[in-house]
Short mmCIF file of C-alpha atoms in Angstrom, two decimals:
data_model
loop_
_atom_site.label_atom_id
_atom_site.label_comp_id
_atom_site.label_asym_id
_atom_site.label_seq_id
_atom_site.Cartn_x
_atom_site.Cartn_y
_atom_site.Cartn_z
CA MET A 136 32.68 0.50 33.24
CA GLU A 137 33.05 0.22 29.29
CA ARG A 138 29.30 -0.08 29.06
CA ALA A 139 29.04 3.06 31.58
CA GLU A 140 31.28 5.05 29.32
CA GLN A 141 29.38 4.04 26.23
CA LYS A 142 26.18 5.15 27.79
CA GLY A 143 27.78 8.43 29.23
CA VAL A 144 26.96 7.48 32.88
CA GLU A 145 30.64 6.79 34.22
CA THR A 146 30.80 9.93 36.36
CA ASN A 147 27.30 9.42 37.67
CA PHE A 148 27.41 9.64 41.62
CA PHE A 149 25.36 6.53 42.26
CA PHE A 150 27.05 4.54 39.60
CA ARG A 151 30.77 5.51 40.97
CA GLN A 152 29.65 4.77 44.37
CA THR A 153 28.24 1.12 43.39
CA PHE A 154 31.34 0.63 41.19
CA GLU A 155 33.54 1.16 44.13
CA SER A 156 31.54 -1.03 46.49
CA TYR A 157 31.71 -3.66 43.82
CA LYS A 158 35.70 -3.33 43.42
CA THR A 159 35.73 -3.77 47.19
CA LYS A 160 33.90 -6.79 47.29
CA LEU A 161 35.91 -8.37 44.65
CA GLU A 162 38.96 -7.81 46.69
CA MET A 163 37.07 -9.49 49.79
CA LEU A 164 36.23 -12.58 47.69
CA ALA A 165 39.83 -12.99 46.64
CA GLY A 166 41.18 -12.91 50.26
CA LEU A 167 38.13 -15.24 51.11
CA ALA A 168 39.03 -17.62 48.39
CA LYS A 169 42.50 -17.56 49.44
CA GLU A 170 41.48 -18.55 53.09
CA ILE A 171 39.23 -21.44 52.02
CA GLU A 172 41.93 -22.46 49.70
CA GLU A 173 44.78 -22.49 52.32
CA ASN A 174 42.44 -23.89 55.20
CA GLY A 175 40.36 -26.14 53.23
CA LEU A 176 36.31 -26.61 53.49
CA MET A 177 36.47 -28.10 56.98
CA ILE A 178 38.40 -26.86 59.92
CA ARG A 179 39.05 -28.34 63.34
CA LYS A 180 37.31 -26.33 66.18
CA GLU A 181 37.42 -27.15 69.97
CA TYR A 182 34.62 -27.34 72.27
CA VAL A 183 34.90 -25.78 75.68
CA LYS A 184 36.06 -28.91 77.28
CA GLY A 185 38.64 -29.12 74.45
CA ARG A 186 37.01 -31.68 72.51
CA PRO A 187 37.98 -31.28 68.61
CA CYS A 188 35.23 -30.96 66.26
CA LEU A 189 35.27 -30.67 62.55
CA VAL A 190 33.13 -27.84 61.11
CA ALA A 191 32.67 -26.00 57.89
CA ASN A 192 34.99 -23.17 57.42
CA PRO A 193 33.24 -19.79 58.17
CA ALA A 194 34.97 -18.22 55.27
CA ILE A 195 32.68 -20.04 52.89
CA ASN A 196 29.36 -18.50 54.42
CA GLU A 197 30.94 -15.14 54.16
CA TYR A 198 32.15 -15.71 50.62
CA ASN A 199 28.81 -16.74 49.71
CA LYS A 200 27.16 -13.63 51.26
CA THR A 201 29.84 -11.30 49.61
CA SER A 202 29.33 -12.82 46.27
CA ASN A 203 25.66 -12.22 46.52
CA SER A 204 26.20 -8.78 47.55
CA ALA A 205 28.60 -8.06 44.75
CA ASN A 206 26.07 -9.65 42.26
CA SER A 207 23.45 -7.08 43.65
CA ASP A 208 26.02 -4.30 42.92
CA VAL A 209 26.22 -5.53 39.46
CA THR A 210 22.53 -5.60 39.00
CA THR A 211 22.34 -1.97 40.38
CA MET A 212 24.96 -0.85 38.18
CA ILE A 213 22.94 -2.40 35.19
CA ARG A 214 20.06 -0.39 36.19
CA ILE A 215 21.81 2.92 36.65
CA ILE A 216 23.39 2.57 33.22
CA GLU A 217 20.01 1.84 31.77
CA ALA A 218 17.95 4.19 33.57
CA PHE A 219 20.14 7.21 32.77
CA ALA A 220 21.06 6.06 29.35
CA GLU A 221 17.24 6.19 28.63
CA THR A 222 16.82 9.71 29.98
CA GLY A 223 20.03 10.88 28.76
CA GLU A 224 20.63 12.77 32.21
CA ALA A 225 23.97 11.20 33.40
CA GLU A 226 24.27 14.14 35.62
CA SER A 227 20.78 15.15 36.87
CA ASN A 228 19.19 15.72 40.31
CA PRO A 229 20.56 13.26 42.64
CA LEU A 230 17.46 12.87 44.93
CA ALA A 231 15.20 12.60 42.08
CA ASP A 232 17.38 10.13 40.51
CA ILE A 233 17.62 7.84 43.57
CA MET A 234 13.83 7.73 43.82
CA LYS A 235 13.44 6.49 40.43
CA LEU A 236 15.80 3.75 41.16
CA ILE A 237 14.18 2.80 44.26
CA THR A 238 10.66 2.76 42.86
CA GLY A 239 11.79 1.33 39.52
CA GLY A 240 10.19 4.15 37.74
#
């Protein structure tokens, strides 16, 4: 957020939306980490006939997916900061701005 404020893009719609998404994912990661810590890396599961089976905690997979998504948000925020800082247009045409971000130009 400090970097965005320095570049004057902290109020940009796309930056704010991505930042809010990032904060939500950080909360999800904290919850998933707690789940993994409380229940361990492996959990017991029962087959249909009642036989026990030891499997990886499903929260691990969700944690990894959420972490990758949060990292993608960071990359997007950096691209937004750099793109709008270069043009000096933090509050410009939203449709044109998103096309620039999508096409990388």
